[in-house]
Coordinates of C-alpha atoms and ligand atoms in Angstrom, one line a residue:
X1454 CA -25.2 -2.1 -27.3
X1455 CA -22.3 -2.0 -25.2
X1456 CA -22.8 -4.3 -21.8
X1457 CA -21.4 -1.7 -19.2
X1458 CA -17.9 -2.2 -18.1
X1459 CA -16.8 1.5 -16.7
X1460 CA -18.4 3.2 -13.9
X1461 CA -17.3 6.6 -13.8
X1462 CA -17.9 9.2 -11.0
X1463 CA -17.8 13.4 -11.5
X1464 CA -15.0 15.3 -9.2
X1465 CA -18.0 16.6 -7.4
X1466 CA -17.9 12.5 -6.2
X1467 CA -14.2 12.9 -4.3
X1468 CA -15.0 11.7 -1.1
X1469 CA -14.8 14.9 1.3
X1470 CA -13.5 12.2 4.7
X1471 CA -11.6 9.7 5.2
X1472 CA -12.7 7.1 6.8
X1473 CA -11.2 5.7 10.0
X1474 CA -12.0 2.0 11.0
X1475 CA -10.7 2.6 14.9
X1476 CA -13.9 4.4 15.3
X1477 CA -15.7 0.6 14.7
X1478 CA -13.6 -2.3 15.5
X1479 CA -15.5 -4.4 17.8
X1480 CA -12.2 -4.3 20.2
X1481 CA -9.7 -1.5 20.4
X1482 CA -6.5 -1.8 18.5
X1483 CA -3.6 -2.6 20.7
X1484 CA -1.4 0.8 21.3
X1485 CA 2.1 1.3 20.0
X1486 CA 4.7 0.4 22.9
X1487 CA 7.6 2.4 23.9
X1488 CA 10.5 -0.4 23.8
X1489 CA 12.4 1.3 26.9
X1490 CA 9.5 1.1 28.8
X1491 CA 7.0 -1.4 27.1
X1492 CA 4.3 1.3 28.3
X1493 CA 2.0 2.6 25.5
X1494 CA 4.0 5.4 23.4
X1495 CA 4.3 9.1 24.8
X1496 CA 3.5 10.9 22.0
X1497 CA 6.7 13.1 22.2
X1498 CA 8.3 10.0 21.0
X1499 CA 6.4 10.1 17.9
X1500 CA 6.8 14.2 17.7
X1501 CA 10.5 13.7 17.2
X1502 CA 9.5 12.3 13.7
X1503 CA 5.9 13.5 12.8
X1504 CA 4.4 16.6 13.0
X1505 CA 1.4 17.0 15.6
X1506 CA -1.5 16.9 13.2
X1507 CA -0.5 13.7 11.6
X1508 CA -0.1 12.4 15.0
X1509 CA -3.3 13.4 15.7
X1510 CA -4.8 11.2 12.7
X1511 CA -2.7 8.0 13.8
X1512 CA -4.2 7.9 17.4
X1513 CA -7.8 9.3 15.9
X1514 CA -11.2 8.0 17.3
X1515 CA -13.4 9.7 15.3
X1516 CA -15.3 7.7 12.4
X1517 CA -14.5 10.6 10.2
X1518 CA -11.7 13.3 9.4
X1519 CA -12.1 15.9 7.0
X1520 CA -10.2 15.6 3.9
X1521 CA -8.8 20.0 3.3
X1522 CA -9.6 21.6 0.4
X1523 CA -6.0 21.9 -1.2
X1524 CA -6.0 17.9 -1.0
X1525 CA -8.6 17.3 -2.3
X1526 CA -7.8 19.7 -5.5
X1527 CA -4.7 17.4 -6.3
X1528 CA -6.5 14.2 -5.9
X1529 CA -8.7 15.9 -8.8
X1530 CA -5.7 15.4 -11.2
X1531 CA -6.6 11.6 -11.3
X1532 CA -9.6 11.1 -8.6
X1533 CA -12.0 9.7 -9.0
X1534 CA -10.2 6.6 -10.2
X1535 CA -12.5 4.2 -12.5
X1536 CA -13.9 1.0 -11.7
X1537 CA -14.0 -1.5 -14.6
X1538 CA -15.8 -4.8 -15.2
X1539 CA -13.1 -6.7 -16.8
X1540 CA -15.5 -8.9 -19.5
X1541 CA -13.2 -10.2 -21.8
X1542 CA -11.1 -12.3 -17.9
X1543 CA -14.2 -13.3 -17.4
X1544 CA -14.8 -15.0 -21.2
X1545 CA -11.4 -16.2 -21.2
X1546 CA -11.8 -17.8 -17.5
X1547 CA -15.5 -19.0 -18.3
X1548 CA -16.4 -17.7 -15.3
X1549 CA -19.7 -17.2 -14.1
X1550 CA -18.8 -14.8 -11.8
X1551 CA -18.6 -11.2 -12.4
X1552 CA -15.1 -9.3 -11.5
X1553 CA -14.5 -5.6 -10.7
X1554 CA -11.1 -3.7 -10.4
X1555 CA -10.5 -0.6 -9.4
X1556 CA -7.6 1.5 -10.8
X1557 CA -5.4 3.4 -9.0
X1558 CA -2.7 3.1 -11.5
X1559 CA -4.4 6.2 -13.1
X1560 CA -2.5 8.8 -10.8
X1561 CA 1.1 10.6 -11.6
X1562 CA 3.0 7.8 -10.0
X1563 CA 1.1 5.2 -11.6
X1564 CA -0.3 3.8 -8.0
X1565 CA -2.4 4.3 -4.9
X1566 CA 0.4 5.9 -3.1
X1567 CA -0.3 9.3 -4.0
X1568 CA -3.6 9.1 -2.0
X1569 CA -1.4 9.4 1.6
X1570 CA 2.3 11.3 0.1
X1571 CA 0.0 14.7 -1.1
X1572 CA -2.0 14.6 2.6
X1573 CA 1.0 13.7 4.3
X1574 CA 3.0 16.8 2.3
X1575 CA 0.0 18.9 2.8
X1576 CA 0.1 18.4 6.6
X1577 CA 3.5 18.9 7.0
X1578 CA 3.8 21.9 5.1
X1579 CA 1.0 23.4 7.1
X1580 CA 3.4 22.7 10.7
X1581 CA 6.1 24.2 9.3
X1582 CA 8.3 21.0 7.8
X1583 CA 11.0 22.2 5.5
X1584 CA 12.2 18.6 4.3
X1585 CA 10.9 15.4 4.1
X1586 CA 13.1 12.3 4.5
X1587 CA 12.0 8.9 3.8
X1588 CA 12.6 5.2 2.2
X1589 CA 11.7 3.3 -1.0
X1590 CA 12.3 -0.1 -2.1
X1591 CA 11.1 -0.5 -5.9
X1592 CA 10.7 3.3 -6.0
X1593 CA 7.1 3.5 -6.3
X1594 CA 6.5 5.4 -2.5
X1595 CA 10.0 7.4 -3.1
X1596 CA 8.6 8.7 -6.4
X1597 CA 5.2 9.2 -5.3
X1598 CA 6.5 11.6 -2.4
X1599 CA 8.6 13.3 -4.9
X1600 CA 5.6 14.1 -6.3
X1601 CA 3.7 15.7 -3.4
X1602 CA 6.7 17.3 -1.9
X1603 CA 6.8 19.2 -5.5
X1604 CA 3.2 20.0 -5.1
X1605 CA 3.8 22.0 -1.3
X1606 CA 7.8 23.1 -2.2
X1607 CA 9.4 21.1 0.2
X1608 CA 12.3 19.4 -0.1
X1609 CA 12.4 15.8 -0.5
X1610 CA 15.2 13.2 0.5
X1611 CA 14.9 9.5 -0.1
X1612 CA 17.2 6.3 1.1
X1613 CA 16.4 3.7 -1.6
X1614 CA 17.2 -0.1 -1.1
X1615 CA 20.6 -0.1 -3.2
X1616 CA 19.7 -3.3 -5.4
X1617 CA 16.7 -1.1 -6.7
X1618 CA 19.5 1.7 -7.0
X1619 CA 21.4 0.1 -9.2
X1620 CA 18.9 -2.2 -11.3
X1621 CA 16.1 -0.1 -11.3
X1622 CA 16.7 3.2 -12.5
X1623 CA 13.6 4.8 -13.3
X1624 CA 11.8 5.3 -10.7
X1625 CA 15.2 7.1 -9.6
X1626 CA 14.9 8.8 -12.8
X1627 CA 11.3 9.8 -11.6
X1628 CA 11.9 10.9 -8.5
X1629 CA 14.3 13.5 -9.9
X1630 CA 12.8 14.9 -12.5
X1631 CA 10.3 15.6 -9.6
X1632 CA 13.2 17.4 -7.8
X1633 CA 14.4 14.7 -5.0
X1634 CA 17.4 14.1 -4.1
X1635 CA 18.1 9.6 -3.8
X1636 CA 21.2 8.0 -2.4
X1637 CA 21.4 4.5 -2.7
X1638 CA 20.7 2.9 1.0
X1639 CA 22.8 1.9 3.4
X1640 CA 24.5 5.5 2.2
X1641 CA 27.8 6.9 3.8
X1642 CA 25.6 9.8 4.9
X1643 CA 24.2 8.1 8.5
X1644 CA 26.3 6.5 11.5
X1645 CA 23.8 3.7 10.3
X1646 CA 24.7 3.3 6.8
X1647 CA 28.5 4.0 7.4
X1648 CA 28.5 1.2 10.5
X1649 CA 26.9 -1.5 8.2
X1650 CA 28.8 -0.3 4.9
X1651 CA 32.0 -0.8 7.1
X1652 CA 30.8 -4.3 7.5
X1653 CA 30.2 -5.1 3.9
X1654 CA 30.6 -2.5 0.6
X1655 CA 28.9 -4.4 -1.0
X1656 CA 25.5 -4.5 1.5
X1657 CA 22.4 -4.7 -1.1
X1658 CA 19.9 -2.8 1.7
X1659 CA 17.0 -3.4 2.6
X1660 CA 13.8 -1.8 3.6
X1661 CA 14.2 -2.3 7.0
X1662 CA 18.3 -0.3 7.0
X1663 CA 16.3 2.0 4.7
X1664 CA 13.6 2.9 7.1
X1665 CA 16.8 3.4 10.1
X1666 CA 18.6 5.9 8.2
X1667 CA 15.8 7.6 7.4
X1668 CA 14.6 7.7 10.8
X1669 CA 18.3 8.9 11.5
X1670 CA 18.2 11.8 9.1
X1671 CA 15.2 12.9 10.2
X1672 CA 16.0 13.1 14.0
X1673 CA 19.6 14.6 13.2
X1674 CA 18.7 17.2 10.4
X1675 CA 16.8 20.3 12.2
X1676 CA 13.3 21.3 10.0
X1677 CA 13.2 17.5 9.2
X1678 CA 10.2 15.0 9.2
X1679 CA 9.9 11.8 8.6
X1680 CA 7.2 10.1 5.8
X1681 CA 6.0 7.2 5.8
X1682 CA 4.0 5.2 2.5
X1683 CA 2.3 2.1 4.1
X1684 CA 1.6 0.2 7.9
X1685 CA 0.7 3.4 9.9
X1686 CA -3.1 4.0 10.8
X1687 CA -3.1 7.9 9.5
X1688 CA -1.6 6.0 5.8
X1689 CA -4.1 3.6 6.3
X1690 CA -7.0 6.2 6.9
X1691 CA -5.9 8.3 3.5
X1692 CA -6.3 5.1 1.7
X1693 CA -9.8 5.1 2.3
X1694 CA -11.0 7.0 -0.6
X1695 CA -10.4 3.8 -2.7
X1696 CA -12.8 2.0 -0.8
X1697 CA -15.5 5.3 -0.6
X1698 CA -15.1 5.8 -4.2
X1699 CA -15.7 2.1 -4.7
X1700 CA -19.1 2.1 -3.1
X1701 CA -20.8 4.5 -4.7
X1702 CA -19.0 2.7 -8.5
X1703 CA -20.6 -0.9 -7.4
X1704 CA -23.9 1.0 -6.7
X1705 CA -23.7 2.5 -10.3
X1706 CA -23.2 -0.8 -11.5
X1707 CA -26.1 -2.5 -9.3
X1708 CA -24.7 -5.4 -7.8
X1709 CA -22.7 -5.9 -4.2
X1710 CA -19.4 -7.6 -3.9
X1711 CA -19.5 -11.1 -2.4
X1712 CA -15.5 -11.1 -2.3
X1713 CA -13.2 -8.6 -2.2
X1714 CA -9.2 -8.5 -2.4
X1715 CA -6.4 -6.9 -2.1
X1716 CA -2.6 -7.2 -2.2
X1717 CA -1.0 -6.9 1.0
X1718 CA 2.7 -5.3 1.5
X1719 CA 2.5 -3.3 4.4
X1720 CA -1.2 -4.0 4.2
X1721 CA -2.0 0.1 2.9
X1722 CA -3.8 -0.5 -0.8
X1723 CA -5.8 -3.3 0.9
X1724 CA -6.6 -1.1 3.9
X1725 CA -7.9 1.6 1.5
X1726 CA -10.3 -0.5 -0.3
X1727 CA -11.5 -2.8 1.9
X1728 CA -12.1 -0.6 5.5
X1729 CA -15.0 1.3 4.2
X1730 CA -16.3 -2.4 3.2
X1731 CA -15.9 -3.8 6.8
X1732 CA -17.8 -0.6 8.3
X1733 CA -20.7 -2.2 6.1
X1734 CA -19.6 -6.0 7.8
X1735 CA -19.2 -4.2 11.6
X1736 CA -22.7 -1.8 11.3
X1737 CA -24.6 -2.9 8.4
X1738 CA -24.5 -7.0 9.4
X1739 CA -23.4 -7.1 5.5
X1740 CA -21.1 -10.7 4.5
X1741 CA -18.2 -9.7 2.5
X1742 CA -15.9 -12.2 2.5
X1743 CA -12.7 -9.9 2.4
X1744 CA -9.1 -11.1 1.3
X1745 CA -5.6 -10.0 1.7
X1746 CA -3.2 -11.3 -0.7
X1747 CA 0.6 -11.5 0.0
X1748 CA 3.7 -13.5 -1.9
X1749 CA 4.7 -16.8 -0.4
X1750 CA 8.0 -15.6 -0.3
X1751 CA 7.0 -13.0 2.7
X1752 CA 3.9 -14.6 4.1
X1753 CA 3.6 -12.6 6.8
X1754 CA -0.4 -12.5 7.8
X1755 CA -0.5 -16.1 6.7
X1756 CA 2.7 -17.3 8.6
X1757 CA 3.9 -14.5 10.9
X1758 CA 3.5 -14.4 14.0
X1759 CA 0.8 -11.8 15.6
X1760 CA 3.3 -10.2 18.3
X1761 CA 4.8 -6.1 19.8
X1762 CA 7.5 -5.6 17.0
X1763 CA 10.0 -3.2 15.1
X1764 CA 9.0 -1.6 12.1
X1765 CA 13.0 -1.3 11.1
X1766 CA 16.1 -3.5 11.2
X1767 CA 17.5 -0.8 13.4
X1768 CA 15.3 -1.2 16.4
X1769 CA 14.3 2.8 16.5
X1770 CA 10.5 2.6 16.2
X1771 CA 8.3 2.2 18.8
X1772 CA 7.1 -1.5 18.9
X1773 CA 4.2 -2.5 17.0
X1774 CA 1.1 -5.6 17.6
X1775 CA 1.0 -6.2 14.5
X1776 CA 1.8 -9.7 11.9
X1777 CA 5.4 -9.9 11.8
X1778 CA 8.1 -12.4 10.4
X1779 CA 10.5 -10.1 12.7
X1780 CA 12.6 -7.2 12.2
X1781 CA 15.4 -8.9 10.9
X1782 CA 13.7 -11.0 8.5
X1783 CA 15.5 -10.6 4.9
X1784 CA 12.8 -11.1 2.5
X1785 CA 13.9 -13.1 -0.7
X1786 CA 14.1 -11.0 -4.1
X1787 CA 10.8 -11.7 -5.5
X1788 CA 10.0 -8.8 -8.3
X1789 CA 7.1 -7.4 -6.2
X1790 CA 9.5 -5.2 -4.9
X1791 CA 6.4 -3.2 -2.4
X1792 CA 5.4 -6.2 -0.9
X1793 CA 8.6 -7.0 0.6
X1794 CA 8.2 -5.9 4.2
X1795 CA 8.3 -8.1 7.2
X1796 CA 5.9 -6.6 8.5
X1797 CA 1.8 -5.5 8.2
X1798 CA -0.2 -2.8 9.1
X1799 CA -1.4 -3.2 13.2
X1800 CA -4.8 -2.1 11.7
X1801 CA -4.9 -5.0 9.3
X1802 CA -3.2 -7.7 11.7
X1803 CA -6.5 -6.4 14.1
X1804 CA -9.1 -7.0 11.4
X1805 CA -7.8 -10.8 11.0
X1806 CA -7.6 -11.2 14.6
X1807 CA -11.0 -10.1 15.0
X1808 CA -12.0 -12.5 11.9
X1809 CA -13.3 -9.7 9.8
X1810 CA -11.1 -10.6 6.7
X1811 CA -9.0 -13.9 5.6
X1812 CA -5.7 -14.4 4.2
X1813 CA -4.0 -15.6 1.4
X1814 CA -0.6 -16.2 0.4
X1815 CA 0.7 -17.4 -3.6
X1816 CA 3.8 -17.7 -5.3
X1817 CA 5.4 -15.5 -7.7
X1818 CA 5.0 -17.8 -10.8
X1819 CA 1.5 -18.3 -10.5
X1820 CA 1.4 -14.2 -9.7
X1821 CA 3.0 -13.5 -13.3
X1822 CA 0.7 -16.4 -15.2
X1823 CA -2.0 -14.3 -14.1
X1824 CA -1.2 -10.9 -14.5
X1825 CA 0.2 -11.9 -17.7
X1826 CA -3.6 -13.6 -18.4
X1827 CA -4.8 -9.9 -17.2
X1828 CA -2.8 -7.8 -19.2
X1829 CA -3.7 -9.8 -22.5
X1830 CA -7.8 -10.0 -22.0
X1831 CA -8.0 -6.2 -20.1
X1832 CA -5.1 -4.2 -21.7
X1833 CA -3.8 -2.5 -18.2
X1834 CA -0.5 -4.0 -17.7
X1835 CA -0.5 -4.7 -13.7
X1836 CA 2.6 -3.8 -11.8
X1837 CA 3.7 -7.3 -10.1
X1838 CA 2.2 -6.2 -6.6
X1839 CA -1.2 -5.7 -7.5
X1840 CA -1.1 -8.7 -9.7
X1841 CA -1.1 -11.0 -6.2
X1842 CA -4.8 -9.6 -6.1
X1843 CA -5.2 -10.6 -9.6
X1844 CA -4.3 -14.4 -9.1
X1845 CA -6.7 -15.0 -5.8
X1846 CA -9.6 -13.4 -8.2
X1847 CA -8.4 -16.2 -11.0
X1848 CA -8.4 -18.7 -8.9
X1849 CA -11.6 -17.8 -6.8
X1850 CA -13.3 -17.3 -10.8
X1851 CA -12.3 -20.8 -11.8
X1852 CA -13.6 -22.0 -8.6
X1853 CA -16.9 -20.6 -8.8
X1854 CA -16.8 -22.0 -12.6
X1855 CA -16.4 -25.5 -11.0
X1856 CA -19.7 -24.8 -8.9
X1857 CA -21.6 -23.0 -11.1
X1858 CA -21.7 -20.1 -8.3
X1859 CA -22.5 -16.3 -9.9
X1860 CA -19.9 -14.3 -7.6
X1861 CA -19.3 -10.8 -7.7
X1862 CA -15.6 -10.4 -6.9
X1863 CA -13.9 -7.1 -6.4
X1864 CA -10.4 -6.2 -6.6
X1865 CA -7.6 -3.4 -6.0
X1866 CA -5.5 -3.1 -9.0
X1867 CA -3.0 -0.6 -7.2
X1868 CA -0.7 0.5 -9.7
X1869 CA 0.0 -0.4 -13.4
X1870 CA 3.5 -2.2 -14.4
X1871 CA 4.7 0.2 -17.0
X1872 CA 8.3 0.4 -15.4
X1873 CA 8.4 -3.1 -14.1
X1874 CA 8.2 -4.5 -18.0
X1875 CA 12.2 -6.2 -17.2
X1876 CA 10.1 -8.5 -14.9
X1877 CA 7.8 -9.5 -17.3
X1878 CA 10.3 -9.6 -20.1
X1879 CA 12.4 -12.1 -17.7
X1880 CA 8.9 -14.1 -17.3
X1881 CA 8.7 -14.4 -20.5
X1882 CA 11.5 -15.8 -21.3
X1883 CA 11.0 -18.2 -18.5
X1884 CA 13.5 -16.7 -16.0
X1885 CA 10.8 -16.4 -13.3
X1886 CA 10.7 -19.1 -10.2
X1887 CA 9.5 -19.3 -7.2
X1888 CA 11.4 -18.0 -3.8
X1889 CA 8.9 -19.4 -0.9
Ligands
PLP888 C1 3.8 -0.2 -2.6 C2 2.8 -0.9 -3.4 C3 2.0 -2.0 -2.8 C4 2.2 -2.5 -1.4 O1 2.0 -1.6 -0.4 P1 0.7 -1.6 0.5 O2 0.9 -0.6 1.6 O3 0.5 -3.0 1.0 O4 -0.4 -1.2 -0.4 C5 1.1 -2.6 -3.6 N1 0.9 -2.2 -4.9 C6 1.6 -1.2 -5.5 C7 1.3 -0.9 -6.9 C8 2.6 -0.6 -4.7 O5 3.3 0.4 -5.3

């Protein structure tokens, strides 16, 4: 007999709404700020980079919106993603505790990101966007809008941190062959990039410049919009068939989650899976306990301040309550490329505030001994990201061990690490150290 480790759903099981948390947090989520002003946002400021009917989702009240048809048949190229049991951690932890993951590393870009680029292309295709211009760091939201712009024939254009230009090229590769076009950011292209690249040839970028001169293109190049893959509340609100899907999986397999994590860059993955999970907390009096993970190295819900902020070096965004290390802050190289953003998601920020979930913060060394552990016992090799989620559930597993406690623990695994093997092949060989 085979003990049950895969609980699979039909593609009649695609959730058909997303599900937006603003409808049910006990205390309304702070506004974005104009920072002229430092009155809430006029939404023309937004309309200069969005199109209407995504601003629409970001300021939404409703519980619910409606996930269109054409969406829904692209997520049916990889949705509904499994959720596994992963047995053989569990033996080699000797762990009483039961884990859970579920995979988004299953879709075209090998990660959850998909979920908001093929909404986000959909929506802008249906206002009348020719071209969409936006950042990457590692690659993995650049290749994952390639993908969706592909899907509604727009055109795609992506400012990607230079040190990822230069030492990671596949993702580049990707985001070709999916008919972008990339320049390697700060690029001579915007006053931005040619100011700082003035300064210093040699500037490595950063998300942050990244973000500005995509910002810049967009508001300079007529039948441009502006994407973006994590932080924002309509990104958030896409996410949220992770966590739907989830539900109905952990009902399959008959048992409830007593702790549930997820890594935390700009706080989107974690967002996805957990938010339907705290609607059971807010309505349902249920006790998750509910974790975001980030790397010591950029710590920002564990040591950031909660404070009105940018979202870019630049200063062009409206200002943002969210967790912040500030605009400036130049995270250190760590090799989880996606969660190296000073800031979080406002939505995620809230839900600490209001105590529904905790934080957690570990270095990268203890990141790689566990996702190496993973990768050996479960097969899926994690990309370095989602692997902070994997060493909270290791060290929560060994501490149940030490008290005998049967925990269900639940995890995002956000994306697999097929293209991020030079990281591990540098761990291996015991190049890997710890940055914060
Ligand atoms: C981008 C990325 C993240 C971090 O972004 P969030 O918005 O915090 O989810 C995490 N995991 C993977 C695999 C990613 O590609």
């Amino acid at each position: 007999m085979v003990t049950p480790s895969r609980f699979d759903l039909t593609q009649a099981d695609i959730p058909s709404a997303w599900y937006n948390l603003n409808a049910d947090f006990p205390e309304p989520l702070p506004p974005p700020l104009h920072p002229g002003t430092m009155q809430p946002c006029p939404p023309e400021m937004l309309e200069a980079i969005f199109p209407s009917n995504l601003i629409a989702q970001e300021v939404c009240a409703d519980p619910y919106v409606e996930i269109p048809e054409p969406v829904r048949q692209i997520y049916a190229l990889w949705r509904p993603t499994p959720l596994l049991r992963a047995i053989r951690l569990e033996k080699a932890l000797n762990t009483p505790a039961h884990i859970y993951y579920k995979y988004e590393g299953a879709s075209p870009a090998g990660s959850h990101k998909v979920n908001t680029s093929v909404p986000q292309a959909y929506f802008n295709k249906l206002a009348g966007t020719k071209r969409l211009a936006s950042e990457t760091g590692a690659g993995q939201w650049g290749s994952s809008l390639a993908f969706a712009c592909s899907q509604f024939d727009l055109e795609c254009c992506v400012y990607m941190v230079r040190v990822s230009y230069d030492q990671k090229p596949y993702r580049r590769m990707l985001m070709h062959t999916w008919g972008a076009e990339v320049h390697a950011s700060p690029s001579p292209l915007t006053e931005y990039g040619r100011k700082l690249l003035e300064a210093d040839p040699d500037c490595p970028g950063s998300l942050g410049i990244a973000i500005s001169e995509a910002v810049e293109d967009t508001v300079k190049t007529p039948g441009t919009k502006y994407s973006l893959g994590s932080v924002l509340n309509h990104v958030c609100l896409h996410q949220t068939v992770i966590g739907e899907e989830t539900i109905k999986q952990m009902e399959i397999a008959g048992e409830e989650p007593d702790v549930i994590f997820g890594c935390c860059g700009g706080g989107s993955n974690f967002a996805g899976l957990v938010f339907p999970f705290l609607r059971g907390k807010i309505k349902d009096g249920k006790k998750y306990r509910v974790v975001g993970v980030e790397p010591s190295a950029c710590p920002s819900l564990t040591k950031g301040e909660l404070r009105y902020d940018f979202g870019d070096t630049a200063q062009t965004t409206p200002l943002m309550m969210m967790h912040t290390l500030g605009h400036d802050f130049m995270p250190p190289s760590i090799h989880a490329g996606g969660l190296r953003y000073h800031g979080m998601s406002p939505m995620v920020s809230h839900a600490l505030k209001l105590g529904l979930i905790d934080a957690e913060a570990y270095p990268q060394t203890q990141v790689f001994d566990a996702a190496v552990l993973f990768a050996r016992k479960e097969g899926i090799v994690p990309a370095p990201e989602s692997s902070h989620a994997i060493a909270a559930v290791v060290n929560e597993a060994i501490r149940c061990r030490e008290a005998g406690e049967e925990k269900v623990l639940l995890f995002n695994l956000s994306g697999h690490g097929l293209l991020d093997l030079a990281s591990y092949e540098k761990y291996l060989q015991g190049g890997i150290t710890d940055l914060g």
